[in-house]
Structure formats: C-alpha cells, structure tokens
C-alpha cells in the first residue's frame, strides 16, 4: 500500500521569501509518480508539478521545484519568491504503478503568505 | 492539459434524496476518476469510471450508494444516493491523460441537511 505523509499542518512565510513544504512517501513499487496540487479556498485542485521515480533530475515549473530524494523517500515542494496568491492548501500525492493514474493524497499543508 | 467542467457547482439537499453530479471533459480520455473530500480532510478516491464497463470501487465505497455511469470517453456521472449529512463533501472528478498528468474538475460542494 502507498502512503503519503505531510507533517506540517500549517506554514507561514513572508512575501518574496522561499518556502519548503515537506512530503515523505512509502511504497514498495519500483515505479511511481509524485504530484503536488494547490487547493485555494475556492476548492479547485490545481496541478503544480510532477516527478517520476526514474527521473534523474528534479522537476521544476516556474517558481515551483520538487526536491526529490529517492533514498530518503521525500519529495518536498519548494516555492520561490512567495506571493500573496500562494496562500492555499497544498497536497502531495502519489500515483500507483499499475498503469492507472489513481492518486493517494497526503493530509495537506496550509500555507499562509503574509505581506 | 484537459478542461473539465462539473455540474452542479454546489447544492444543498435533504437527507434521503439523491443527487447526480456530471463531469464533462473537452477531449477524449481513457481514465476518469471520482474523489471525495470531506470537510477539512484530504481527497479519497471513490472509484474509477471505466468506459463500457462497470466502475471499479475503492474499499469502503459501494455501487448502490455511489452509482457511476461512463457512457463515452468525455462524460461521466456520479450519483450520491440516499444522502445523509455525512455525505456533505466536495466531490471532484479527475482525468488521467497520461502517466504524469491528472487534472481535476472544479468540484461540486454538497451540503446535506
């Protein structure tokens, strides 16, 4: 069974600073995918970034980067130059290796960006 | 990416009634999924909606309570049957367009009184 752990219920950061949101995972599958989603108060789930278990380089998408440490089974999200609009709930998720794209989610981290 | 719409966006229902949620995608996709997000909680997969066959349900979810239809590659419905206040949640459909892509619809906020 797959498991995602997000140990930070809430994080605070000042505008323009960088912040790291932690995510650790557990799986016995050799092949898997790791995702980060942003959920603002409106409730929509916004896809941010993806990392495959066999990808050699850490994924980056604009201000988002994924610090993938396979041996430690961690996939932390780094947001650079935080903006007020980054305030939201952030979920880490893992896909199964069966060929389906079903996701197992962590409990989420609420990020608040202050001016 | 895929553009996904859901109807209704929100609803308030009486206990014992049923609500059908629609999910429409702007392109043909093989995999469609339904998730539930209870208040203050994370997302939990309800089922995988398979085109041309019955949905595949996760442990704890049954077809009688959450019947799903998938008549074609762009559309699916989820019905929440015989509702109780515990069914108050956000229901989200998502589509898998490939190994590293899964996009979500805007969600349906359901309140059961």
Coordinates of N, CA and C in Angstrom, one line a residue:
Chain A
X1 N 0.8 -1.2 0.0 CA 0.0 0.0 0.0 C 0.9 1.2 0.0
X2 N 0.4 2.3 -0.6 CA 1.1 3.5 -0.7 C 0.6 4.4 0.4
X3 N 1.6 5.3 0.9 CA 1.3 6.2 1.9 C 2.0 7.5 1.7
X4 N 1.3 8.6 1.9 CA 1.9 9.9 1.8 C 1.8 10.6 3.2
X5 N 2.9 11.2 3.6 CA 2.9 11.9 4.9 C 3.3 13.3 4.7
X6 N 2.5 14.2 5.2 CA 2.8 15.7 5.2 C 2.7 16.1 6.7
X7 N 3.8 16.4 7.3 CA 3.9 16.6 8.7 C 3.6 18.0 9.2
X8 N 3.5 18.9 8.2 CA 3.3 20.3 8.5 C 1.8 20.7 8.3
X9 N 1.1 20.8 9.4 CA -0.3 21.2 9.2 C -0.4 22.6 8.6
X10 N 0.5 23.5 9.0 CA 0.5 24.9 8.6 C 1.9 25.5 8.5
X11 N 2.0 26.4 7.5 CA 3.3 27.0 7.3 C 3.1 28.5 7.1
X12 N 3.9 29.4 7.6 CA 3.9 30.8 7.4 C 5.1 31.2 6.7
X13 N 4.9 32.1 5.7 CA 6.1 32.7 5.0 C 5.8 34.1 4.6
X14 N 6.8 34.9 4.6 CA 6.6 36.3 4.2 C 6.8 36.4 2.7
X15 N 6.0 37.3 2.1 CA 6.1 37.6 0.7 C 7.5 37.7 0.2
X16 N 7.8 37.2 -1.0 CA 9.1 37.2 -1.6 C 10.1 36.2 -1.1
X17 N 9.8 35.6 0.0 CA 10.7 34.6 0.5 C 10.4 33.2 0.0
X18 N 11.3 32.3 0.1 CA 11.1 30.9 -0.4 C 10.6 30.1 0.8
X19 N 9.9 29.0 0.5 CA 9.3 28.1 1.5 C 9.4 26.7 1.0
X20 N 9.6 25.8 1.9 CA 9.7 24.4 1.6 C 8.5 23.6 2.3
X21 N 7.7 22.9 1.5 CA 6.7 22.1 2.1 C 7.1 20.6 2.0
X22 N 7.0 20.0 3.2 CA 7.6 18.6 3.3 C 6.6 17.5 2.8
X23 N 7.2 16.5 2.2 CA 6.3 15.3 1.8 C 7.2 14.1 1.9
X24 N 6.9 13.1 2.6 CA 7.5 11.8 2.6 C 6.5 10.8 2.1
X25 N 7.1 9.7 1.5 CA 6.2 8.7 1.0 C 6.7 7.3 1.3
X26 N 5.8 6.3 1.2 CA 6.2 5.0 1.4 C 5.5 4.1 0.3
X27 N 6.2 3.3 -0.4 CA 5.7 2.4 -1.4 C 6.7 1.3 -1.6
X28 N 6.2 0.2 -2.0 CA 7.0 -1.0 -2.4 C 7.2 -1.1 -3.9
X29 N 6.5 -0.2 -4.6 CA 6.5 -0.2 -6.1 C 7.8 0.4 -6.6
X30 N 8.5 -0.2 -7.6 CA 9.7 0.4 -8.1 C 9.4 1.6 -9.0
X31 N 8.2 1.7 -9.5 CA 7.8 2.8 -10.4 C 6.6 3.5 -9.8
X32 N 6.8 4.8 -9.7 CA 5.7 5.6 -9.2 C 5.8 7.1 -9.6
X33 N 4.8 7.8 -9.3 CA 4.9 9.3 -9.6 C 4.5 10.1 -8.4
X34 N 5.1 11.2 -8.3 CA 4.8 12.1 -7.2 C 4.2 13.4 -7.7
X35 N 3.2 13.9 -7.1 CA 2.5 15.1 -7.6 C 2.3 16.1 -6.5
X36 N 2.3 17.4 -6.8 CA 1.8 18.4 -5.9 C 0.7 19.2 -6.5
X37 N -0.3 19.4 -5.6 CA -1.5 20.2 -6.0 C -1.7 21.3 -5.1
X38 N -2.3 22.4 -5.6 CA -2.6 23.6 -4.8 C -4.2 23.6 -4.7
X39 N -4.7 23.8 -3.6 CA -6.2 24.0 -3.4 C -6.5 25.3 -2.7
X40 N -6.8 26.3 -3.5 CA -7.3 27.6 -2.8 C -8.6 27.4 -2.1
X41 N -9.1 28.5 -1.5 CA -10.3 28.4 -0.8 C -11.5 28.1 -1.7
X42 N -11.4 28.3 -3.0 CA -12.5 28.0 -3.9 C -12.7 26.5 -4.1
X43 N -11.7 25.7 -3.7 CA -11.9 24.3 -3.7 C -11.3 23.5 -4.9
X44 N -11.0 24.2 -5.9 CA -10.4 23.6 -7.1 C -9.0 23.0 -6.8
X45 N -8.7 22.0 -7.5 CA -7.4 21.3 -7.3 C -6.5 21.7 -8.5
X46 N -5.4 22.4 -8.3 CA -4.6 22.9 -9.3 C -3.3 22.1 -9.4
X47 N -3.0 21.5 -10.5 CA -1.8 20.7 -10.7 C -0.6 21.6 -10.7
X48 N 0.4 21.3 -9.9 CA 1.6 22.2 -9.9 C 2.8 21.5 -10.6
X49 N 3.1 20.3 -10.2 CA 4.4 19.7 -10.6 C 4.3 18.2 -10.4
X50 N 5.1 17.5 -11.3 CA 5.2 16.1 -11.3 C 6.7 15.6 -11.3
X51 N 6.9 14.5 -10.5 CA 8.2 13.9 -10.5 C 8.1 12.4 -10.7
X52 N 8.7 11.8 -11.7 CA 8.7 10.4 -11.8 C 9.8 9.7 -11.0
X53 N 9.6 8.5 -10.6 CA 10.5 7.8 -9.7 C 11.9 7.6 -10.5
X54 N 11.8 7.5 -11.8 CA 13.0 7.2 -12.5 C 13.6 8.5 -13.1
X55 N 13.0 9.6 -12.9 CA 13.6 10.9 -13.4 C 14.9 11.2 -12.7
X56 N 15.9 11.5 -13.5 CA 17.2 11.8 -13.0 C 17.3 13.2 -12.4
X57 N 16.6 14.1 -12.9 CA 16.6 15.5 -12.5 C 15.4 15.9 -11.7
X58 N 15.6 16.8 -10.8 CA 14.4 17.3 -10.0 C 13.5 18.1 -10.9
X59 N 12.2 18.0 -10.8 CA 11.3 18.7 -11.6 C 11.2 20.2 -11.2
X60 N 11.0 21.0 -12.2 CA 10.8 22.5 -12.0 C 9.7 23.0 -12.9
X61 N 8.9 23.9 -12.4 CA 7.8 24.5 -13.1 C 7.7 25.9 -12.6
X62 N 8.4 26.8 -13.3 CA 8.3 28.2 -12.9 C 8.9 28.4 -11.5
X63 N 8.1 29.0 -10.6 CA 8.6 29.2 -9.2 C 8.5 27.9 -8.3
X64 N 8.0 26.8 -8.9 CA 7.9 25.6 -8.1 C 9.0 24.6 -8.5
X65 N 9.6 24.0 -7.6 CA 10.6 23.0 -7.8 C 10.3 21.8 -6.8
X66 N 10.7 20.7 -7.2 CA 10.5 19.5 -6.4 C 11.8 18.9 -6.0
X67 N 12.1 18.9 -4.7 CA 13.4 18.4 -4.2 C 13.2 16.9 -3.9
X68 N 13.5 16.1 -4.9 CA 13.3 14.6 -4.9 C 14.5 13.9 -4.3
X69 N 14.4 13.3 -3.2 CA 15.5 12.5 -2.6 C 14.9 11.1 -2.4
X70 N 15.3 10.3 -3.4 CA 14.7 8.9 -3.5 C 15.1 8.0 -2.3
X71 N 16.3 8.1 -1.9 CA 16.8 7.2 -0.8 C 16.1 7.6 0.5
X72 N 15.7 8.8 0.6 CA 15.0 9.3 1.8 C 13.5 9.2 1.7
X73 N 13.1 8.9 0.4 CA 11.6 8.8 0.1 C 11.0 10.1 0.5
X74 N 11.6 11.2 0.0 CA 11.0 12.5 0.2 C 10.8 13.3 -1.1
X75 N 9.8 14.1 -1.2 CA 9.5 14.8 -2.4 C 9.0 16.2 -1.9
X76 N 9.9 17.0 -1.4 CA 9.5 18.3 -0.9 C 9.3 19.3 -2.0
X77 N 8.3 20.2 -1.8 CA 7.9 21.2 -2.8 C 8.6 22.5 -2.3
X78 N 9.3 23.2 -3.2 CA 10.0 24.5 -2.9 C 9.3 25.5 -3.7
X79 N 8.8 26.5 -3.1 CA 8.2 27.7 -3.7 C 9.1 28.9 -3.5
X80 N 9.6 29.4 -4.6 CA 10.5 30.5 -4.5 C 9.7 31.8 -4.7
X81 N 10.2 32.9 -4.1 CA 9.6 34.2 -4.2 C 8.1 34.2 -4.0
X82 N 7.7 33.8 -2.8 CA 6.3 33.6 -2.5 C 5.5 34.9 -2.8
X83 N 4.2 34.6 -3.2 CA 3.3 35.7 -3.5 C 2.1 35.5 -2.6
X84 N 1.3 36.6 -2.4 CA 0.1 36.5 -1.6 C -0.8 35.5 -2.1
X85 N -0.9 35.4 -3.4 CA -1.8 34.4 -4.1 C -1.4 32.9 -3.9
X86 N -0.2 32.7 -3.3 CA 0.2 31.3 -3.0 C -0.5 30.8 -1.7
X87 N -1.1 31.6 -1.0 CA -1.8 31.2 0.2 C -2.9 30.2 -0.2
X88 N -2.8 29.0 0.3 CA -3.7 27.9 -0.1 C -3.3 26.6 0.7
X89 N -4.1 25.6 0.5 CA -3.7 24.3 0.9 C -2.9 23.6 -0.2
X90 N -1.9 22.9 0.2 CA -1.0 22.2 -0.7 C -1.0 20.7 -0.4
X91 N -1.3 19.9 -1.4 CA -1.4 18.4 -1.2 C -0.3 17.7 -2.0
X92 N 0.4 16.8 -1.4 CA 1.3 15.9 -2.1 C 0.6 14.6 -2.4
X93 N 0.8 14.0 -3.5 CA 0.1 12.8 -3.9 C 1.0 11.9 -4.6
X94 N 0.7 10.6 -4.6 CA 1.5 9.6 -5.3 C 0.6 8.8 -6.2
X95 N 1.1 8.4 -7.4 CA 0.3 7.6 -8.3 C 0.8 6.1 -8.2
X96 N -0.1 5.2 -8.5 CA 0.2 3.8 -8.4 C 1.0 3.4 -9.7
X97 N 1.6 2.3 -9.6 CA 2.4 1.9 -10.7 C 1.7 0.9 -11.7
X98 N 0.4 0.7 -11.4 CA -0.3 -0.3 -12.2 C -0.7 0.1 -13.6
X99 N -0.4 1.3 -13.9 CA -0.8 1.9 -15.2 C -2.0 2.8 -15.1
X100 N -2.7 2.7 -14.0 CA -3.7 3.7 -13.8 C -3.1 4.9 -13.1
X101 N -3.9 6.0 -13.1 CA -3.4 7.3 -12.6 C -4.1 7.6 -11.3
X102 N -4.6 6.6 -10.6 CA -5.3 6.9 -9.3 C -4.2 7.4 -8.3
X103 N -4.6 8.4 -7.5 CA -3.7 9.1 -6.6 C -4.0 8.8 -5.2
X104 N -3.0 8.7 -4.4 CA -3.1 8.7 -2.9 C -2.6 10.0 -2.4
X105 N -3.4 10.7 -1.6 CA -3.1 12.0 -1.1 C -2.6 12.0 0.3
X106 N -1.7 13.0 0.6 CA -1.4 13.3 2.0 C -2.5 14.2 2.6
X107 N -2.3 14.6 3.9 CA -3.3 15.3 4.6 C -3.3 16.8 4.2
X108 N -2.2 17.3 3.6 CA -2.1 18.6 3.2 C -1.4 19.5 4.2
X109 N -0.9 20.7 3.6 CA -0.3 21.7 4.4 C -0.9 23.0 4.0
X110 N -1.4 23.8 5.0 CA -1.9 25.1 4.7 C -0.8 26.1 4.7
X111 N -0.6 26.8 3.6 CA 0.4 27.8 3.5 C -0.2 29.2 3.6
X112 N 0.3 30.1 4.5 CA -0.2 31.5 4.5 C 1.0 32.4 4.2
X113 N 0.8 33.2 3.2 CA 1.8 34.2 2.8 C 1.4 35.5 3.4
X114 N 2.3 36.2 4.1 CA 2.0 37.5 4.7 C 2.8 38.6 4.0
X115 N 2.2 39.8 3.9 CA 2.8 40.9 3.2 C 4.1 41.3 3.9
Chain B
X1 N -3.1 19.6 -21.5 CA -4.0 19.5 -20.3 C -5.4 19.3 -20.8
X2 N -6.3 19.1 -19.9 CA -7.7 18.9 -20.2 C -8.6 19.9 -19.5
X3 N -9.6 20.4 -20.1 CA -10.6 21.3 -19.5 C -11.8 20.5 -19.0
X4 N -12.0 20.6 -17.7 CA -13.0 19.7 -17.1 C -14.1 20.6 -16.5
X5 N -15.3 20.3 -16.7 CA -16.4 21.0 -16.1 C -17.3 20.1 -15.2
X6 N -17.9 20.6 -14.2 CA -18.7 19.8 -13.3 C -20.0 20.6 -13.1
X7 N -21.1 19.8 -13.1 CA -22.4 20.4 -12.7 C -23.1 19.5 -11.7
X8 N -23.8 20.0 -10.7 CA -23.8 21.4 -10.3 C -22.5 21.8 -9.6
X9 N -22.2 23.1 -9.5 CA -21.0 23.5 -8.7 C -21.2 23.4 -7.2
X10 N -22.5 23.5 -6.8 CA -22.8 23.3 -5.4 C -24.3 23.0 -5.3
X11 N -24.7 22.4 -4.2 CA -26.1 22.1 -4.0 C -26.3 21.8 -2.5
X12 N -27.5 22.1 -2.1 CA -28.0 21.8 -0.7 C -29.1 20.9 -0.8
X13 N -29.0 19.7 -0.2 CA -30.0 18.6 -0.4 C -30.6 18.2 0.9
X14 N -31.7 17.6 0.9 CA -32.4 17.0 2.0 C -31.9 15.5 2.2
X15 N -31.8 15.1 3.4 CA -31.4 13.7 3.7 C -32.4 12.8 3.0
X16 N -31.9 11.7 2.5 CA -32.8 10.7 1.9 C -33.0 10.8 0.4
X17 N -32.5 12.0 -0.1 CA -32.7 12.2 -1.5 C -31.4 11.8 -2.2
X18 N -31.3 11.9 -3.5 CA -30.2 11.6 -4.3 C -29.8 12.8 -5.2
X19 N -28.5 12.9 -5.5 CA -28.0 13.9 -6.4 C -27.1 13.3 -7.4
X20 N -27.2 13.7 -8.7 CA -26.3 13.2 -9.7 C -25.4 14.4 -10.1
X21 N -24.1 14.1 -10.1 CA -23.1 15.1 -10.5 C -22.6 14.7 -11.9
X22 N -22.5 15.7 -12.7 CA -22.0 15.5 -14.1 C -20.5 16.0 -14.2
X23 N -19.8 15.3 -15.0 CA -18.4 15.7 -15.3 C -18.2 15.6 -16.8
X24 N -17.8 16.7 -17.4 CA -17.6 16.8 -18.9 C -16.1 17.2 -19.1
X25 N -15.5 16.5 -20.1 CA -14.1 16.8 -20.5 C -14.1 17.3 -21.9
X26 N -13.2 18.2 -22.2 CA -13.2 18.7 -23.6 C -12.4 17.9 -24.6
X27 N -11.9 16.7 -24.2 CA -11.3 15.8 -25.1 C -11.5 14.4 -24.6
X28 N -11.3 13.4 -25.5 CA -11.5 12.0 -25.1 C -10.4 11.6 -24.2
X29 N -10.7 11.0 -23.1 CA -9.8 10.5 -22.1 C -10.1 9.0 -21.7
X30 N -9.1 8.3 -21.5 CA -9.3 6.9 -21.1 C -9.8 6.7 -19.7
X31 N -9.1 7.4 -18.8 CA -9.4 7.2 -17.4 C -10.1 8.4 -16.8
X32 N -11.2 8.2 -16.1 CA -11.8 9.2 -15.3 C -12.0 8.7 -13.9
X33 N -11.9 9.6 -12.9 CA -11.9 9.2 -11.5 C -12.9 10.1 -10.7
X34 N -13.4 9.6 -9.7 CA -14.2 10.4 -8.8 C -13.6 10.3 -7.4
X35 N -13.4 11.5 -6.8 CA -12.8 11.6 -5.5 C -13.8 12.4 -4.6
X36 N -13.7 12.1 -3.3 CA -14.5 12.8 -2.3 C -13.5 13.5 -1.3
X37 N -13.9 14.7 -0.9 CA -13.1 15.5 0.1 C -14.1 15.9 1.1
X38 N -14.0 15.3 2.3 CA -14.9 15.6 3.4 C -14.3 16.9 4.0
X39 N -15.1 17.6 4.8 CA -14.7 18.9 5.3 C -13.4 18.8 6.1
X40 N -12.4 19.7 5.7 CA -11.2 19.7 6.4 C -10.3 18.5 6.2
X41 N -10.6 17.6 5.3 CA -9.9 16.4 5.0 C -9.2 16.4 3.7
X42 N -8.4 15.4 3.4 CA -7.8 15.2 2.2 C -8.7 14.5 1.2
X43 N -8.2 14.2 0.0 CA -9.0 13.6 -1.0 C -9.0 12.1 -0.9
X44 N -10.1 11.4 -1.1 CA -10.2 10.0 -1.1 C -10.8 9.5 -2.4
X45 N -10.2 8.5 -3.0 CA -10.7 8.0 -4.3 C -12.0 7.2 -4.0
X46 N -13.0 7.5 -4.8 CA -14.3 6.7 -4.7 C -14.2 5.6 -5.6
X47 N -13.9 5.9 -6.9 CA -14.0 4.9 -7.9 C -13.3 5.4 -9.2
X48 N -13.0 4.4 -10.0 CA -12.5 4.7 -11.4 C -13.7 4.4 -12.3
X49 N -14.0 5.4 -13.2 CA -15.1 5.2 -14.1 C -14.6 4.7 -15.4
X50 N -14.9 3.5 -15.8 CA -14.5 2.8 -16.9 C -15.5 2.9 -18.1
X51 N -15.0 3.3 -19.2 CA -16.0 3.4 -20.4 C -16.3 2.0 -20.9
X52 N -17.6 1.7 -20.9 CA -18.0 0.5 -21.5 C -18.1 -0.7 -20.5
X53 N -17.8 -0.4 -19.2 CA -17.9 -1.4 -18.2 C -18.2 -0.8 -16.9
X54 N -18.4 -1.6 -15.9 CA -18.8 -1.1 -14.5 C -17.6 -0.4 -13.9
X55 N -17.9 0.6 -13.1 CA -16.9 1.3 -12.4 C -16.2 0.4 -11.4
X56 N -14.9 0.7 -11.1 CA -14.1 0.0 -10.1 C -14.1 0.8 -8.8
X57 N -14.7 0.2 -7.7 CA -14.8 1.0 -6.5 C -13.7 0.7 -5.5
X58 N -13.3 1.7 -4.7 CA -12.3 1.5 -3.7 C -13.0 0.9 -2.5
X59 N -12.2 0.4 -1.6 CA -12.7 -0.1 -0.3 C -13.5 0.9 0.4
X60 N -14.7 0.6 0.9 CA -15.5 1.5 1.6 C -16.5 2.2 0.8
X61 N -16.5 2.0 -0.5 CA -17.5 2.7 -1.4 C -18.1 1.6 -2.2
X62 N -19.5 1.7 -2.3 CA -20.2 0.6 -3.0 C -21.1 1.2 -4.1
X63 N -21.4 0.4 -5.0 CA -22.2 0.9 -6.2 C -23.6 1.3 -5.8
X64 N -24.2 0.7 -4.9 CA -25.6 1.1 -4.5 C -25.6 2.5 -4.0
X65 N -24.6 2.9 -3.3 CA -24.5 4.3 -2.7 C -24.0 5.3 -3.7
X66 N -23.1 4.9 -4.5 CA -22.4 5.8 -5.5 C -22.4 5.2 -6.9
X67 N -23.6 5.1 -7.5 CA -23.6 4.6 -8.9 C -22.9 5.6 -9.8
X68 N -22.2 5.0 -10.8 CA -21.4 5.8 -11.7 C -21.7 5.4 -13.1
X69 N -21.9 6.3 -14.0 CA -22.0 6.0 -15.4 C -20.9 6.6 -16.2
X70 N -20.5 5.9 -17.3 CA -19.5 6.4 -18.2 C -19.9 6.1 -19.6
X71 N -20.8 6.8 -20.2 CA -21.4 6.4 -21.5 C -20.4 6.6 -22.6
X72 N -19.4 7.5 -22.5 CA -18.5 7.8 -23.6 C -17.2 8.3 -23.0
X73 N -16.2 8.6 -23.9 CA -14.9 9.0 -23.4 C -14.7 10.4 -22.9
X74 N -15.8 11.2 -22.9 CA -15.7 12.6 -22.5 C -16.7 12.9 -21.3
X75 N -17.4 12.0 -20.8 CA -18.5 12.3 -19.9 C -18.7 11.1 -18.8
X76 N -19.0 11.6 -17.6 CA -19.3 10.6 -16.5 C -20.2 11.3 -15.5
X77 N -21.0 10.5 -14.9 CA -21.8 11.0 -13.8 C -21.6 10.1 -12.5
X78 N -21.7 10.8 -11.4 CA -21.7 10.2 -10.1 C -22.9 10.5 -9.4
X79 N -23.6 9.5 -8.9 CA -24.8 9.8 -8.1 C -24.6 9.5 -6.6
X80 N -24.9 10.4 -5.7 CA -24.9 10.2 -4.3 C -26.3 9.8 -3.9
X81 N -26.5 8.6 -3.5 CA -27.8 8.1 -3.2 C -28.2 8.1 -1.7
X82 N -29.5 8.3 -1.5 CA -30.0 8.2 -0.1 C -29.1 9.0 0.8
X83 N -28.9 10.2 0.6 CA -27.9 11.0 1.3 C -28.2 11.3 2.7
X84 N -27.1 11.4 3.5 CA -27.2 11.7 4.9 C -26.2 12.9 5.1
X85 N -26.3 13.6 6.2 CA -25.3 14.7 6.5 C -23.9 14.3 6.3
X86 N -23.5 13.0 6.6 CA -22.1 12.6 6.4 C -21.7 12.6 5.0
X87 N -22.6 12.7 4.1 CA -22.2 12.8 2.6 C -21.8 14.2 2.2
X88 N -22.0 15.2 3.1 CA -21.6 16.5 2.8 C -20.1 16.6 2.6
X89 N -19.7 17.0 1.4 CA -18.3 16.9 0.9 C -18.2 17.7 -0.4
X90 N -16.9 17.8 -0.8 CA -16.7 18.3 -2.2 C -16.4 17.0 -3.0
X91 N -17.1 16.9 -4.1 CA -16.9 15.7 -5.0 C -16.2 16.2 -6.2
X92 N -15.1 15.6 -6.5 CA -14.3 16.0 -7.7 C -14.1 14.9 -8.7
X93 N -14.2 15.2 -9.9 CA -13.8 14.3 -10.9 C -12.5 14.7 -11.5
X94 N -11.7 13.7 -11.9 CA -10.4 13.9 -12.5 C -10.2 13.0 -13.7
X95 N -9.3 13.4 -14.5 CA -9.0 12.6 -15.7 C -7.5 12.4 -15.8
X96 N -7.2 11.2 -16.2 CA -5.8 10.9 -16.4 C -5.5 10.9 -17.9
X97 N -4.6 11.7 -18.3 CA -4.3 11.8 -19.7 C -2.9 11.2 -20.0
X98 N -2.3 10.7 -19.0 CA -1.0 10.0 -19.3 C -0.4 9.7 -17.9
X99 N 0.7 9.1 -18.0 CA 1.4 8.7 -16.7 C 1.6 9.8 -15.8
X100 N 1.9 11.0 -16.3 CA 2.3 12.1 -15.4 C 1.3 13.2 -15.4
X101 N 0.1 12.9 -15.8 CA -0.9 14.0 -15.8 C -2.2 13.5 -15.2
X102 N -2.7 14.3 -14.3 CA -4.0 14.1 -13.8 C -4.6 15.4 -13.4
X103 N -5.7 15.8 -14.0 CA -6.3 17.1 -13.8 C -7.7 16.9 -13.2
X104 N -8.0 17.9 -12.4 CA -9.3 17.9 -11.7 C -10.3 18.9 -12.2
X105 N -11.6 18.5 -12.1 CA -12.6 19.5 -12.3 C -12.7 20.4 -11.1
X106 N -13.6 21.4 -11.2 CA -13.7 22.5 -10.2 C -14.4 22.0 -8.9
X107 N -15.0 20.8 -9.0 CA -15.6 20.2 -7.8 C -17.1 20.6 -7.6
X108 N -17.8 19.8 -6.9 CA -19.2 20.0 -6.5 C -19.3 20.0 -5.0
X109 N -19.7 21.1 -4.5 CA -19.8 21.3 -3.0 C -21.2 20.8 -2.6
X110 N -21.3 19.7 -1.9 CA -22.6 19.2 -1.5 C -22.8 19.4 0.0
X111 N -24.0 19.9 0.4 CA -24.4 20.0 1.8 C -25.7 19.3 1.9
X112 N -25.7 18.4 2.9 CA -26.9 17.6 3.1 C -27.5 18.0 4.5
X113 N -28.7 18.4 4.5 CA -29.3 18.8 5.7 C -30.1 17.7 6.4

